[in-house]
Short mmCIF file of C-alpha atoms in Angstrom, two decimals:
data_model
loop_
_atom_site.label_atom_id
_atom_site.label_comp_id
_atom_site.label_asym_id
_atom_site.label_seq_id
_atom_site.Cartn_x
_atom_site.Cartn_y
_atom_site.Cartn_z
CA SER A 1 15.10 -24.90 8.31
CA SER A 2 18.18 -23.50 10.48
CA GLU A 3 17.24 -19.71 9.76
CA ASN A 4 15.59 -17.65 12.39
CA MET A 5 12.34 -16.34 11.35
CA ILE A 6 9.77 -13.76 12.42
CA ALA A 7 6.08 -13.67 11.65
CA TYR A 8 3.79 -10.61 11.71
CA CYS A 9 0.14 -11.26 11.93
CA PHE A 10 -2.69 -8.83 11.35
CA ALA A 11 -6.34 -9.08 11.50
CA GLU A 12 -8.61 -6.84 9.34
CA LYS A 13 -10.68 -4.42 11.34
CA GLN A 14 -13.38 -2.58 9.34
CA GLY A 15 -12.63 1.10 9.09
CA PHE A 16 -9.04 0.68 10.35
CA SER A 17 -7.24 -1.77 8.38
CA LYS A 18 -7.51 -3.66 4.99
CA PHE A 19 -5.62 -6.66 3.47
CA GLY A 20 -6.13 -7.88 0.15
CA SER A 21 -4.89 -8.31 -3.54
CA TYR A 22 -5.09 -6.55 -6.73
CA THR A 23 -4.20 -7.46 -10.31
CA GLY A 24 -2.06 -4.83 -12.14
CA ASN A 25 -3.15 -3.12 -15.24
CA GLY A 26 0.27 -1.86 -16.61
CA SER A 27 -0.96 1.65 -17.07
CA THR A 28 -0.04 5.15 -15.54
CA ASP A 29 -3.81 5.29 -14.93
CA GLY A 30 -3.42 2.32 -12.67
CA THR A 31 -5.32 0.04 -10.78
CA PHE A 32 -7.55 1.40 -8.09
CA VAL A 33 -7.90 -0.42 -4.85
CA TYR A 34 -10.93 0.27 -2.48
CA THR A 35 -10.10 0.18 1.24
CA GLY A 36 -13.28 1.99 2.46
CA PHE A 37 -11.07 4.56 4.25
CA LYS A 38 -8.32 7.19 3.45
CA PRO A 39 -5.03 5.21 4.15
CA ALA A 40 -2.14 6.73 6.21
CA PHE A 41 -0.01 3.65 5.49
CA VAL A 42 -0.01 1.31 2.22
CA MET A 43 2.36 -1.39 1.51
CA TRP A 44 2.42 -3.85 -1.25
CA LYS A 45 4.39 -6.57 -2.80
CA ARG A 46 4.38 -8.47 -6.31
CA THR A 47 3.47 -12.04 -5.44
CA GLU A 48 4.60 -13.68 -8.88
CA ASP A 49 8.09 -13.74 -9.97
CA ALA A 50 11.30 -13.30 -7.89
CA GLY A 51 13.29 -10.09 -7.12
CA TYR A 52 10.31 -7.69 -6.28
CA ASP A 53 10.49 -5.74 -3.06
CA TRP A 54 7.91 -4.54 -0.53
CA ASP A 55 6.89 -0.89 -1.22
CA LEU A 56 5.73 1.33 1.43
CA TYR A 57 4.09 4.73 1.15
CA ASP A 58 2.35 7.02 3.79
CA THR A 59 0.73 10.23 4.22
CA ALA A 60 3.14 11.51 7.03
CA ARG A 61 6.03 11.87 4.31
CA ASP A 62 3.71 12.58 1.28
CA THR A 63 1.12 15.04 2.35
CA HIS A 64 -0.46 15.37 -0.91
CA ASN A 65 -0.91 13.46 -4.12
CA VAL A 66 0.99 12.29 -6.32
CA ALA A 67 2.78 10.27 -3.47
CA PHE A 68 6.26 8.99 -4.45
CA LYS A 69 8.33 8.91 -1.20
CA GLU A 70 9.00 5.26 -1.03
CA LEU A 71 10.48 2.97 1.71
CA ILE A 72 11.48 -0.53 1.05
CA PRO A 73 11.08 -2.48 4.40
CA ASN A 74 12.89 -5.55 3.18
CA GLY A 75 15.93 -3.51 2.11
CA ASN A 76 18.53 -1.46 3.98
CA GLY A 77 18.38 1.69 1.65
CA ALA A 78 17.08 5.21 2.42
CA GLU A 79 13.94 6.75 1.45
CA SER A 80 13.59 7.16 -2.43
CA SER A 81 11.90 10.03 -4.03
CA SER A 82 11.98 8.59 -7.50
CA THR A 83 8.67 9.09 -9.49
CA VAL A 84 9.19 5.72 -11.07
CA LEU A 85 6.61 4.20 -8.56
CA SER A 86 3.76 6.63 -7.34
CA LEU A 87 0.28 6.35 -6.26
CA ASP A 88 -2.61 8.62 -5.16
CA ILE A 89 -3.82 8.12 -1.60
CA LEU A 90 -7.57 8.82 -1.86
CA SER A 91 -10.53 9.17 0.57
CA ASN A 92 -11.51 5.55 0.10
CA GLY A 93 -8.36 3.68 -1.02
CA PHE A 94 -5.52 4.16 -3.31
CA LYS A 95 -4.73 4.40 -7.13
CA LEU A 96 -1.40 3.38 -8.65
CA ARG A 97 -0.01 6.01 -10.81
CA THR A 98 2.79 3.88 -12.54
CA SER A 99 3.28 1.09 -15.09
CA ASN A 100 6.39 -0.09 -13.30
CA GLY A 101 6.38 -3.95 -12.44
CA ASN A 102 6.98 -3.43 -8.80
CA GLY A 103 3.46 -1.99 -8.53
CA ASN A 104 1.30 -2.19 -11.53
CA ASP A 105 2.57 -4.80 -14.19
CA SER A 106 -0.13 -5.76 -16.53
CA GLY A 107 -1.87 -8.96 -15.34
CA LYS A 108 0.41 -9.42 -12.44
CA PRO A 109 -0.85 -10.30 -8.93
CA TYR A 110 0.06 -8.15 -5.97
CA ILE A 111 -0.79 -8.41 -2.14
CA TYR A 112 -1.26 -5.06 0.08
CA MET A 113 -1.96 -3.94 3.77
CA ALA A 114 -3.35 -0.39 4.52
CA PHE A 115 -4.17 1.37 7.73
CA ALA A 116 -6.55 4.18 8.12
CA GLU A 117 -5.59 7.75 8.55
CA GLN A 118 -8.82 8.43 10.60
CA PRO A 119 -10.02 5.00 11.91
CA LEU A 120 -13.83 4.48 12.03
CA VAL A 121 -14.14 1.91 14.52
CA GLY A 122 -16.30 1.18 17.58
CA ASP A 123 -20.02 0.24 17.93
CA ASN A 124 -21.24 3.09 15.64
CA PRO A 125 -18.90 4.18 12.97
CA ALA A 126 -21.06 7.35 12.27
CA THR A 127 -20.06 8.96 15.64
CA ALA A 128 -16.45 7.98 15.61
CA ARG A 129 -14.07 10.96 15.74
#
């Protein structure tokens, strides 16, 4: 109760941002998460059990699949280029390509946030650029 805290609050906007949860399947042909857009930025965290970090991937540093350049926002380390955690960033979501417990352990719950590479927002998404 004596610690300083910061809260970051986001609201989902169709075609721009998506927040949700998924359950890992423990396979290198991992869980697919539908966002409705191609993510430019994906971050997730395992919500069960202690000791799991936030993992962040983006299309600025990984310009093709399989994406494996990871940042850990809750840590102080540099970018990791290990293929232990990896994913495909797709036109309508993302697909885990790991069986690692930090991203896709069988039956384990994860939360995620994703932001669009080409946001489709406005009164008429069909005409958005």
